[in-house]
mmCIF file of C-alpha atoms and ligand atoms in Angstrom:
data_model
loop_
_atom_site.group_PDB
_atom_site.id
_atom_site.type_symbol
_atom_site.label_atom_id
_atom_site.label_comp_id
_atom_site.label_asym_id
_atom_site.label_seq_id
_atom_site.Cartn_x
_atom_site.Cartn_y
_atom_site.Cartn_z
ATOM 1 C CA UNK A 198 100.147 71.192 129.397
ATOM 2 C CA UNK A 199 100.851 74.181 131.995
ATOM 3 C CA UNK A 200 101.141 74.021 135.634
ATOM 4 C CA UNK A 201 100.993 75.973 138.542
ATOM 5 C CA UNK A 202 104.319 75.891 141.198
ATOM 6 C CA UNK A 203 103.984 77.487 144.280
ATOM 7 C CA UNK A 204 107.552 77.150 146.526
ATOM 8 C CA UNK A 205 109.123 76.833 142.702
ATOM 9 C CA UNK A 206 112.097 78.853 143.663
ATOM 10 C CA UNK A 207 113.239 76.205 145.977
ATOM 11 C CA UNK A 208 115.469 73.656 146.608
ATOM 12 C CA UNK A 209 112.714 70.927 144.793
ATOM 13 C CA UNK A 210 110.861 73.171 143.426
ATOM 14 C CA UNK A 211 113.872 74.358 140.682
ATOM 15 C CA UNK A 212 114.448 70.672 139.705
ATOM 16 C CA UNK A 213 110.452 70.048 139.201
ATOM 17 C CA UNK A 214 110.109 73.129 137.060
ATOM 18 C CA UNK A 215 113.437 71.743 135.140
ATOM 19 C CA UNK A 216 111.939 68.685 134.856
ATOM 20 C CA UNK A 217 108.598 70.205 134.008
ATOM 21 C CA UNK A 218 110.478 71.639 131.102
ATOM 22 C CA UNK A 219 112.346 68.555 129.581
ATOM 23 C CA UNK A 220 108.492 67.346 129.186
ATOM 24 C CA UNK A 221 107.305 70.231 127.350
ATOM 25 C CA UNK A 222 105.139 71.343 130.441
ATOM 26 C CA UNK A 223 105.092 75.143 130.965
ATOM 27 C CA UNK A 224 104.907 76.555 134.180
ATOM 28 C CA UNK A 225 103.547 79.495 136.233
ATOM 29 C CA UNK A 226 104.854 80.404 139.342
ATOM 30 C CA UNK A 227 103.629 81.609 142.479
ATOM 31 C CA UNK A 228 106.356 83.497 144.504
ATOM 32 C CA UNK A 229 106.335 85.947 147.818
ATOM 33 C CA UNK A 230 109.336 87.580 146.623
ATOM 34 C CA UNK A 231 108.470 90.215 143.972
ATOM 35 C CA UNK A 232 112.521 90.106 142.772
ATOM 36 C CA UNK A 233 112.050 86.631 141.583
ATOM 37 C CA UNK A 234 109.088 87.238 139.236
ATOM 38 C CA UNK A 235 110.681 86.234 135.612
ATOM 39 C CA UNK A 236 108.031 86.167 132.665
ATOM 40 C CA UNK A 237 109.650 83.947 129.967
ATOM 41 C CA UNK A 238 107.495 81.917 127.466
ATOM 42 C CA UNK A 239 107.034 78.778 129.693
ATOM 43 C CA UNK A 240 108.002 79.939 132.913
ATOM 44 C CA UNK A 241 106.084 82.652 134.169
ATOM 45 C CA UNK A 242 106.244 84.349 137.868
ATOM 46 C CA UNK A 243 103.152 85.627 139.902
ATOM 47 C CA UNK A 244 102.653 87.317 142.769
ATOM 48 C CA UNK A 245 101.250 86.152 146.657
ATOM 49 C CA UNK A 246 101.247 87.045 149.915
ATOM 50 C CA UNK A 247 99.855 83.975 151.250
ATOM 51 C CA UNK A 248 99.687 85.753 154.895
ATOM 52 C CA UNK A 249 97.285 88.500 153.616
ATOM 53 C CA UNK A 250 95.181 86.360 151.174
ATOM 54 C CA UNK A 251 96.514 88.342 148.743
ATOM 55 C CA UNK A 252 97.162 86.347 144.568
ATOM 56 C CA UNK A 253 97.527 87.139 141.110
ATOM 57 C CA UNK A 254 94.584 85.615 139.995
ATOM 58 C CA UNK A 255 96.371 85.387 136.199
ATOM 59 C CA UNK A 256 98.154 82.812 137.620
ATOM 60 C CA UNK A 257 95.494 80.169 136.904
ATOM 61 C CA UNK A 258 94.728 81.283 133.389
ATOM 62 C CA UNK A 259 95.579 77.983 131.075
ATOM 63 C CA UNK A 260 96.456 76.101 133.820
ATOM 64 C CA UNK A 261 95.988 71.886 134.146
ATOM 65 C CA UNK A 262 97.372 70.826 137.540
ATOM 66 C CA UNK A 263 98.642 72.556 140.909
ATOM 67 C CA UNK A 264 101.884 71.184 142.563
ATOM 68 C CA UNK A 265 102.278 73.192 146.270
ATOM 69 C CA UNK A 266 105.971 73.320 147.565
ATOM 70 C CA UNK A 267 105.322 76.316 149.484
ATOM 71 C CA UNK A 268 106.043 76.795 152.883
ATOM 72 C CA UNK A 269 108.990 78.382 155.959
ATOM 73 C CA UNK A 270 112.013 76.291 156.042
ATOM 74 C CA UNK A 271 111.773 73.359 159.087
ATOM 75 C CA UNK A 272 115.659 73.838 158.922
ATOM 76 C CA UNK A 273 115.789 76.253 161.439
ATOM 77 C CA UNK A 274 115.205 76.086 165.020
ATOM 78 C CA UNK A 275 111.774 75.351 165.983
ATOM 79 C CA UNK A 276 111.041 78.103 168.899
ATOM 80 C CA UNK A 277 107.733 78.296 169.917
ATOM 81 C CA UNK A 278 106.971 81.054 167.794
ATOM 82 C CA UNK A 279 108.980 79.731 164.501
ATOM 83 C CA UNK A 280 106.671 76.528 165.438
ATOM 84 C CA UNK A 281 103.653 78.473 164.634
ATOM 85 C CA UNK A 282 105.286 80.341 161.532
ATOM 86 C CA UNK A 283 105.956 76.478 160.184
ATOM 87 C CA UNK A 284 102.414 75.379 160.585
ATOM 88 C CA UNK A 285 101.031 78.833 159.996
ATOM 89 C CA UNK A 286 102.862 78.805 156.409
ATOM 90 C CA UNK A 287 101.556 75.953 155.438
ATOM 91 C CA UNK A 288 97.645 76.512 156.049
ATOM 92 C CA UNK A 289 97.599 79.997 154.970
ATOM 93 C CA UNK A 290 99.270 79.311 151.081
ATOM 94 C CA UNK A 291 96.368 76.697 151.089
ATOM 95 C CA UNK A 292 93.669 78.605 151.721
ATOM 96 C CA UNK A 293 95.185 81.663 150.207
ATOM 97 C CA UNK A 294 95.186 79.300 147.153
ATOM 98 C CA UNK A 295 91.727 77.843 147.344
ATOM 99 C CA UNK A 296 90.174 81.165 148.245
ATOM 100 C CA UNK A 297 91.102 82.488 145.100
ATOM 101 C CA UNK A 298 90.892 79.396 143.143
ATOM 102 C CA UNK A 299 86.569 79.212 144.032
ATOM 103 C CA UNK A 300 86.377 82.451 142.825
ATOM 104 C CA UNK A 301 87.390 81.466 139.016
ATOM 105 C CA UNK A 302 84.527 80.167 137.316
ATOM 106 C CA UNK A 303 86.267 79.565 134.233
ATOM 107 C CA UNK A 304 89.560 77.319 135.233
ATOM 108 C CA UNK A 305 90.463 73.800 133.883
ATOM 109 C CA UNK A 306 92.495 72.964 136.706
ATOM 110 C CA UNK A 307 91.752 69.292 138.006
ATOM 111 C CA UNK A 308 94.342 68.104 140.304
ATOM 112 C CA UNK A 309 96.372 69.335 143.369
ATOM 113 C CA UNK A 310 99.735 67.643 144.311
ATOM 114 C CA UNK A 311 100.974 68.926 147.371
ATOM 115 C CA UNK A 312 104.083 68.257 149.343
ATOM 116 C CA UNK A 313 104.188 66.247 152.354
ATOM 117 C CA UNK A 314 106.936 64.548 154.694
ATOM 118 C CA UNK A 315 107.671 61.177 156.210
ATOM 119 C CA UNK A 316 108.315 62.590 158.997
ATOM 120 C CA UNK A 317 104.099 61.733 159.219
ATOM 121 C CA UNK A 318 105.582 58.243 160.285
ATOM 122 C CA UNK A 319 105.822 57.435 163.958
ATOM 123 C CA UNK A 320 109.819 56.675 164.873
ATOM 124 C CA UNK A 321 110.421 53.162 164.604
ATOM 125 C CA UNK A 322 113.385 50.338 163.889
ATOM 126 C CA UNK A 323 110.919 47.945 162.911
ATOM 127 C CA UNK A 324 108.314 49.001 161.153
ATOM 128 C CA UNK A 325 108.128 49.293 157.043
ATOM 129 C CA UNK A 326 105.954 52.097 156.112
ATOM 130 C CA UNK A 327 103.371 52.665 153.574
ATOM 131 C CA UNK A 328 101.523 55.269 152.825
ATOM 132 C CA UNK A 329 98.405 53.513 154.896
ATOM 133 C CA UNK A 330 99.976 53.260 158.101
ATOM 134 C CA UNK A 331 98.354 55.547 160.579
ATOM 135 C CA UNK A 332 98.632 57.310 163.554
ATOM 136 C CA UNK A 333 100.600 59.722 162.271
ATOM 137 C CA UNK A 334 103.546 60.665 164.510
ATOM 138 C CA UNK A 335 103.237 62.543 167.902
ATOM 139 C CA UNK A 336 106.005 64.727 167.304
ATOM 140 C CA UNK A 337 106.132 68.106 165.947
ATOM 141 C CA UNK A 338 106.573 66.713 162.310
ATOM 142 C CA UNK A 339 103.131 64.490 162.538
ATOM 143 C CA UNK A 340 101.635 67.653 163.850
ATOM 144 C CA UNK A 341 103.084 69.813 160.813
ATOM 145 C CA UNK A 342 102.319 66.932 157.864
ATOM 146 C CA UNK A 343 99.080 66.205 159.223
ATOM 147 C CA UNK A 344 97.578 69.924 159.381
ATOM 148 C CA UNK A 345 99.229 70.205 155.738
ATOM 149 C CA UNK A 346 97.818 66.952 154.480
ATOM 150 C CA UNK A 347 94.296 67.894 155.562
ATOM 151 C CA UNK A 348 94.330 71.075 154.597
ATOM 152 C CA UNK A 349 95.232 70.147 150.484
ATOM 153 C CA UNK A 350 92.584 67.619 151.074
ATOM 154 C CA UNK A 351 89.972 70.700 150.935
ATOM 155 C CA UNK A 352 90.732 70.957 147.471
ATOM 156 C CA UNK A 353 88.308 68.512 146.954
ATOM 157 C CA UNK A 354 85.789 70.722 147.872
ATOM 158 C CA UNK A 355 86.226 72.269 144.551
ATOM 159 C CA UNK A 356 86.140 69.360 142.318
ATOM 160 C CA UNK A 357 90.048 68.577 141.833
ATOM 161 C CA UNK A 358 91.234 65.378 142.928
ATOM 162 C CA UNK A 359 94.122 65.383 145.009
ATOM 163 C CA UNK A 360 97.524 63.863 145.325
ATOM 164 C CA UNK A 361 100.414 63.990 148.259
ATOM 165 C CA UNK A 362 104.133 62.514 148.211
ATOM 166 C CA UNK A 363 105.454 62.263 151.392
ATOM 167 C CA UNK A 364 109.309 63.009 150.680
ATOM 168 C CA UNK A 365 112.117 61.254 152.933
ATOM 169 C CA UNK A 366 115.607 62.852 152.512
ATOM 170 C CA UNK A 367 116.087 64.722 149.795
ATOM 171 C CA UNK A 368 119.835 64.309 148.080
ATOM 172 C CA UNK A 369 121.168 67.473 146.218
ATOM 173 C CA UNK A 370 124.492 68.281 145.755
ATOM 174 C CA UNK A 371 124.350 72.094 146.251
ATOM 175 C CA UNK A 372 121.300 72.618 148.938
ATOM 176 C CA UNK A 373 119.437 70.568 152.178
ATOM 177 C CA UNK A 374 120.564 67.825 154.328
ATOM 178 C CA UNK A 375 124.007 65.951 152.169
ATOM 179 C CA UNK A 376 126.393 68.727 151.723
ATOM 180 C CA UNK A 377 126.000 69.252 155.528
ATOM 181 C CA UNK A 378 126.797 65.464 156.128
ATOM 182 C CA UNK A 379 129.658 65.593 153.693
ATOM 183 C CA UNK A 380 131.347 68.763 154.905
ATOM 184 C CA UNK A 381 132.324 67.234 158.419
ATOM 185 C CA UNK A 382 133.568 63.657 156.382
ATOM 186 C CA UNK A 383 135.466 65.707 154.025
ATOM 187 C CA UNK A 384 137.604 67.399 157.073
ATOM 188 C CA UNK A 385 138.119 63.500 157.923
ATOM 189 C CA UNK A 386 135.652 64.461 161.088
ATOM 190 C CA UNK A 387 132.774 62.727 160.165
ATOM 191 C CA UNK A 388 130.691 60.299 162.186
ATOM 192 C CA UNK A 389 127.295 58.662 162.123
ATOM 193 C CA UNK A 390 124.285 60.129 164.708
ATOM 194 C CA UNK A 391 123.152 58.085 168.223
ATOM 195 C CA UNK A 392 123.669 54.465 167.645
ATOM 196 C CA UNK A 393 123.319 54.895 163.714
ATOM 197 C CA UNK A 394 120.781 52.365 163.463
ATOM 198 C CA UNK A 395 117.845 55.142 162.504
ATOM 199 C CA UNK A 396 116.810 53.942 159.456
ATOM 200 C CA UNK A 397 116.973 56.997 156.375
ATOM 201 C CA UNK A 398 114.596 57.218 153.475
ATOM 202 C CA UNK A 399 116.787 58.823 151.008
ATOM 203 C CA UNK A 400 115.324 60.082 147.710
ATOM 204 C CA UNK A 401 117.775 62.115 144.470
ATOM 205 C CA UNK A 402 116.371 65.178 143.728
ATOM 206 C CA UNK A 403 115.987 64.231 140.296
ATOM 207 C CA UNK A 404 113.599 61.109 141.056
ATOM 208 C CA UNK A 405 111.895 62.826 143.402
ATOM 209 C CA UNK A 406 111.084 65.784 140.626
ATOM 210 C CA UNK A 407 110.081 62.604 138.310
ATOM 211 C CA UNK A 408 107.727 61.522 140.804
ATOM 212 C CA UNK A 409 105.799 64.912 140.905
ATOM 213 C CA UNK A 410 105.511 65.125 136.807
ATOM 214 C CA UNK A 411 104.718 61.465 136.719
ATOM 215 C CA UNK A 412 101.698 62.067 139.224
ATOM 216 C CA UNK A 413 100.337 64.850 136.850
ATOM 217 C CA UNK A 414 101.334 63.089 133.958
ATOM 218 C CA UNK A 415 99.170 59.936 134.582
ATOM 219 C CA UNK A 416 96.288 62.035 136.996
ATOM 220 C CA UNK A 417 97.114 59.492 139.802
ATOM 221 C CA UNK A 418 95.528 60.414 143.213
ATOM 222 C CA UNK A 419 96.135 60.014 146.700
ATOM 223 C CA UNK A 420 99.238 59.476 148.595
ATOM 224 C CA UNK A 421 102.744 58.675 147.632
ATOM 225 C CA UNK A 422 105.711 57.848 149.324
ATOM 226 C CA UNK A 423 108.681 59.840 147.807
ATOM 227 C CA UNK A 424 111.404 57.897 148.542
ATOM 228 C CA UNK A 425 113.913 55.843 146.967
ATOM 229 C CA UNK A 426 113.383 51.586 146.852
ATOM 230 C CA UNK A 427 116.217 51.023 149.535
ATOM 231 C CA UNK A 428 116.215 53.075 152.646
ATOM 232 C CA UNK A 429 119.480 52.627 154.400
ATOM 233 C CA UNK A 430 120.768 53.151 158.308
ATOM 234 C CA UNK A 431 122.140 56.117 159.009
ATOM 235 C CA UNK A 432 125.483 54.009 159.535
ATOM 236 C CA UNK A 433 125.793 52.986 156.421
ATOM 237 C CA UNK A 434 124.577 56.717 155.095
ATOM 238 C CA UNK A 435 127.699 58.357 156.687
ATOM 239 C CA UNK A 436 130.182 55.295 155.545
ATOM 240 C CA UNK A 437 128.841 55.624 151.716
ATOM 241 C CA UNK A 438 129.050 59.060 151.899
ATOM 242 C CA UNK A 439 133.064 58.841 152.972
ATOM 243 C CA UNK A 440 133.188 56.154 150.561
ATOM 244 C CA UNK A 441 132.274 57.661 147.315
ATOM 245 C CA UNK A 442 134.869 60.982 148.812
ATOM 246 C CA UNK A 443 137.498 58.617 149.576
ATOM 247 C CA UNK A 444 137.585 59.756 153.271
ATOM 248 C CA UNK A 445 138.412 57.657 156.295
ATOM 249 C CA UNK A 446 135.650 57.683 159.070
ATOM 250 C CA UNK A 447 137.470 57.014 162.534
ATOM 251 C CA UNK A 448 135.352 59.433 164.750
ATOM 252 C CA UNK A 449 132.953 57.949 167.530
ATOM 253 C CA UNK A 450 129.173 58.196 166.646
ATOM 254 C CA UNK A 451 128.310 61.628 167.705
ATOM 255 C CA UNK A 452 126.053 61.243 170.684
ATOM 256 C CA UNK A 453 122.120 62.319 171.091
ATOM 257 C CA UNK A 454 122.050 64.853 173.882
ATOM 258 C CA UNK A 455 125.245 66.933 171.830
ATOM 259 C CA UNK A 456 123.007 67.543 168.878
ATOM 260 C CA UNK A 457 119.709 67.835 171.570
ATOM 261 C CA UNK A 458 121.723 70.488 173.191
ATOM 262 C CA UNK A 459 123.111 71.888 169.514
ATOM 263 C CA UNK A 460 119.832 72.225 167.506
ATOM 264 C CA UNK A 461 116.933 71.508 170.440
ATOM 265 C CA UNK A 462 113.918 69.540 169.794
ATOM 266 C CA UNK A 463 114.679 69.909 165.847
ATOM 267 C CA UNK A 464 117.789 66.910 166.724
ATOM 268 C CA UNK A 465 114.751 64.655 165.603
ATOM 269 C CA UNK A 466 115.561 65.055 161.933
ATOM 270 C CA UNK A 467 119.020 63.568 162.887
ATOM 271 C CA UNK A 468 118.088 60.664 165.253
ATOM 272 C CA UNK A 469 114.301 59.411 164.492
ATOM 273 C CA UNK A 470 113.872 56.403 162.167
ATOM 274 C CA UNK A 471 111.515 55.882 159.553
ATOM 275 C CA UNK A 472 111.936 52.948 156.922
ATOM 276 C CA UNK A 473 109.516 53.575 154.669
ATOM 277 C CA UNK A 474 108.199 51.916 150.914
ATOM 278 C CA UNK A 475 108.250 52.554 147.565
ATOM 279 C CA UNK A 476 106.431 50.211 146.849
ATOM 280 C CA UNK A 477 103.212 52.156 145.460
ATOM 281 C CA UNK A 478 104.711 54.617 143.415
ATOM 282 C CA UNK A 479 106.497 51.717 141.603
ATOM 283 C CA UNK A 480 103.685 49.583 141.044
ATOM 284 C CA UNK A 481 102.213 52.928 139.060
ATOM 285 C CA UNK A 482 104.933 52.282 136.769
ATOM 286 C CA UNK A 483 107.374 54.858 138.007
ATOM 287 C CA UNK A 484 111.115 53.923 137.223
ATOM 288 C CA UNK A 485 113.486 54.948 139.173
ATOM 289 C CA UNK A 486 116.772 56.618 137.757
ATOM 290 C CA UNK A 487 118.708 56.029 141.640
ATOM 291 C CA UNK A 488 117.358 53.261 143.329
ATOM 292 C CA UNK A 489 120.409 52.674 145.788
ATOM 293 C CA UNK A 490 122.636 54.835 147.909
ATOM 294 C CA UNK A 491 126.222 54.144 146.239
ATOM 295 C CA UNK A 492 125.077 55.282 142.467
ATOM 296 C CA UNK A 493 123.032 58.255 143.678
ATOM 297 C CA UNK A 494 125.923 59.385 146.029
ATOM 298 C CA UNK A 495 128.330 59.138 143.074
ATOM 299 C CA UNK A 496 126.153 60.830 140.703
ATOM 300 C CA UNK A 497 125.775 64.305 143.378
ATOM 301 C CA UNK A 498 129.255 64.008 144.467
ATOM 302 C CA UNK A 499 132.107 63.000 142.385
HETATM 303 N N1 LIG B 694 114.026 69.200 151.134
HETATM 304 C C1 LIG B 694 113.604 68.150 151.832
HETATM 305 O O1 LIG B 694 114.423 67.251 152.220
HETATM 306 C C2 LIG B 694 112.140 68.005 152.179
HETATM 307 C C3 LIG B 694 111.734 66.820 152.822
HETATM 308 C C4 LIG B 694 110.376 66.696 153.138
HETATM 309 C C5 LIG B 694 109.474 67.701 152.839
HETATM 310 N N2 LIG B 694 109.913 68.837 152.225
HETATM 311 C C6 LIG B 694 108.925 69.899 151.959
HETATM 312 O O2 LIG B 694 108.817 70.147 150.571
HETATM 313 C C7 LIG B 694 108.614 71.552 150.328
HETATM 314 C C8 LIG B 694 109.691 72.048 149.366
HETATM 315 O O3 LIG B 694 110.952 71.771 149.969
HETATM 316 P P1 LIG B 694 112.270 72.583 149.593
HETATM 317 O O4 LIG B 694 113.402 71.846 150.217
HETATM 318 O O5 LIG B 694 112.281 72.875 148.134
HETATM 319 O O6 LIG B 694 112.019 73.928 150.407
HETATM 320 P P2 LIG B 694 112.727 75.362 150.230
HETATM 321 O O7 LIG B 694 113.975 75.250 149.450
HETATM 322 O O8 LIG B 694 112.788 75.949 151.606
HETATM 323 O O9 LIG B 694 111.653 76.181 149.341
HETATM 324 C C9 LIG B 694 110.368 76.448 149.792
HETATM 325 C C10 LIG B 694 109.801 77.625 149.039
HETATM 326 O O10 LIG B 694 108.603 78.016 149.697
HETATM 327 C C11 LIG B 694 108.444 79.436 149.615
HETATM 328 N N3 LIG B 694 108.193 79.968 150.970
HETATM 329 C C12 LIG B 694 109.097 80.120 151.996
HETATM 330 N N4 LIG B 694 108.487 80.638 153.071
HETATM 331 C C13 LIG B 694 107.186 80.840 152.711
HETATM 332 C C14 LIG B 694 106.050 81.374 153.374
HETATM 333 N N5 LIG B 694 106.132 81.814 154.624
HETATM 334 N N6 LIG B 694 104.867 81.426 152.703
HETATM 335 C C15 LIG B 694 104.774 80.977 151.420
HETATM 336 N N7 LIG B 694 105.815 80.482 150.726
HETATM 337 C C16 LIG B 694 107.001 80.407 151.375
HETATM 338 C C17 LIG B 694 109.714 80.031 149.034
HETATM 339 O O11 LIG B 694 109.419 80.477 147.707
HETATM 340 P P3 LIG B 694 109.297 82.048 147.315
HETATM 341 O O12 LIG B 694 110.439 82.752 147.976
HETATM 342 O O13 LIG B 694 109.393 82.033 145.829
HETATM 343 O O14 LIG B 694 107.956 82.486 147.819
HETATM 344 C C18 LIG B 694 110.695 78.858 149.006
HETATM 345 O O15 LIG B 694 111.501 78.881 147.857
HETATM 346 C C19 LIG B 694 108.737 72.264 151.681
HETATM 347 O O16 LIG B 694 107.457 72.662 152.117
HETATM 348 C C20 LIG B 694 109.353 71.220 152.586
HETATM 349 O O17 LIG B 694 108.906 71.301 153.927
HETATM 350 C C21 LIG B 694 111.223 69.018 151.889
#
């Protein structure tokens, strides 16, 4: 089996194509950096520049399935114009893809699994979420997943089914969201955001890359919540976090308007909550390696 990566050089991306690996998947590459073209047996680095509509069209040659990363980091803050480049990203590595995808009469490529974000989910305490809840949020996230979502949906269009996993907070030990959390806790400063209530959908990087090969594995379609079985506050995030370092945690709960003022509208990642199921992907026989906090936590950081 072969697949197509685009976004591969990432942060998930890396761990699906290690994963892709381990199950004696190949993989081709799409990358807008020419440096990071490699062309080893089974893992094989093409060229795009989604922006232009530009794609090595060798790229699809043997190809099964299509898993889409791609797209501008939403760590960085969201001016108006960096909005746009978000958004913009997004859409144009789709239809960069597509374009040149229709034009390849020969291909064997029958399903698309794309990348999404909880952040589709409306902020709530209350609510559990699965992957049928609609509207989609009214913040900048629901704007961002639901432009993406549709536009992977046009894949259809060409006879490929399509797939989506929604990913909550992805845990790493080198890159994203926990070794900012646990530098602060490991200079004993530490503290949890707002009232700390927000519920977190936490996922291990190496589940999450198991959810992606399982989804081509077993052609499943539609949408997927990636995230782990037991979403936890983001209280009890920042007290397992100094737990598993063996740090104390005496600082006051770092208030919203600091990190409003600190990051701007991106403080959302930080203080909205979204408690949402894994209920689906289980029940298509997925097993998960980390399925609570404490184990994953010790398994990234001690
Ligand atoms: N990490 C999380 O917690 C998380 C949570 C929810 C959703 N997601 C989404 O999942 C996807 C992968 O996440 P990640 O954390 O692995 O992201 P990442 O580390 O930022 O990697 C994304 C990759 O996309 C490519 N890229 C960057 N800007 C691009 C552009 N303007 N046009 C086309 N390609 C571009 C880059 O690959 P090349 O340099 O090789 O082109 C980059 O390596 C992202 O779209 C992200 O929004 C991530």
């Amino acid at each position: 089996m072969k697949v197509l990566i685009t976004g591969a050089t990432g942060l998930i991306g890396k761990e699906i194509v290690k994963r892709c690996h381990e199950e004696h998947i190949s993989v081709h590459y799409l990358t807008t950096s020419k440096e990071k073209i490699k062309s080893d047996d089974n893992y094989k680095g093409f060229y795009w520049n989604p922006k232009e509509d530009i794609l090595d069209a060798a790229c699809f040659q043997g190809v099964d399935a299509i898993i889409n990363l791609a797209g501008a980091s939403i760590a960085k803050r969201w001016t108006k114009s960096y909005k746009k480049t978000i958004i913009e990203s997004r859409v144009q590595s789709l239809s960069c893809l597509k374009n040149a995808l229709s034009k390849v009469e020969d291909h064997h490529i029958t399903q698309i699994v794309s990348a999404s974000a909880i952040g589709f989910y409306p902020d709530s305490f209350t609510k559990y979420y699965e992957e049928s809840c609609t509207p989609a949020s009214p913040t900048f996230l629901g704007e961002v997943t639901t432009v993406w979502e549709n536009a992977v949906d046009e894949f259809s269009d060409l006879g490929l089914f399509v797939s989506k996993v929604r990913i909550g907070l992805v845990l790493d030990d080198k890159e994203g969201a926990l070794p900012q959390m646990v530098k602060p806790i490991k200079l004993g400063l530490g503290s949890a955001f707002g009232s700390g209530d927000q519920w977190q959908s936490w996922i291990h990087i190496y589940d999450l890359s198991g959810i992606f090969v399982h989804l081509i594995q077993n052609e499943l379609e539609g949408i997927y919540n990636g995230v782990a079985p037991n979403p936890i506050t983001n209280t009890e995030l920042t007290k397992a976090i100094a737990k598993t370092l063996n740090k104390p945690l005496f600082m006051p709960n770092i208030p919203k308007f600091t990190m409003k003022l600190a990051l701007g509208e991106m403080h959302i990642l930080l203080f909205e909550s979204q408690r949402v199921s894994s209920k689906k992907i289980e029940e298509s026989v997925f097993d998960f390696t980390y399925s609570n906090i404490h184990p994953a936590l010790e398994a990234i950081l001690v």
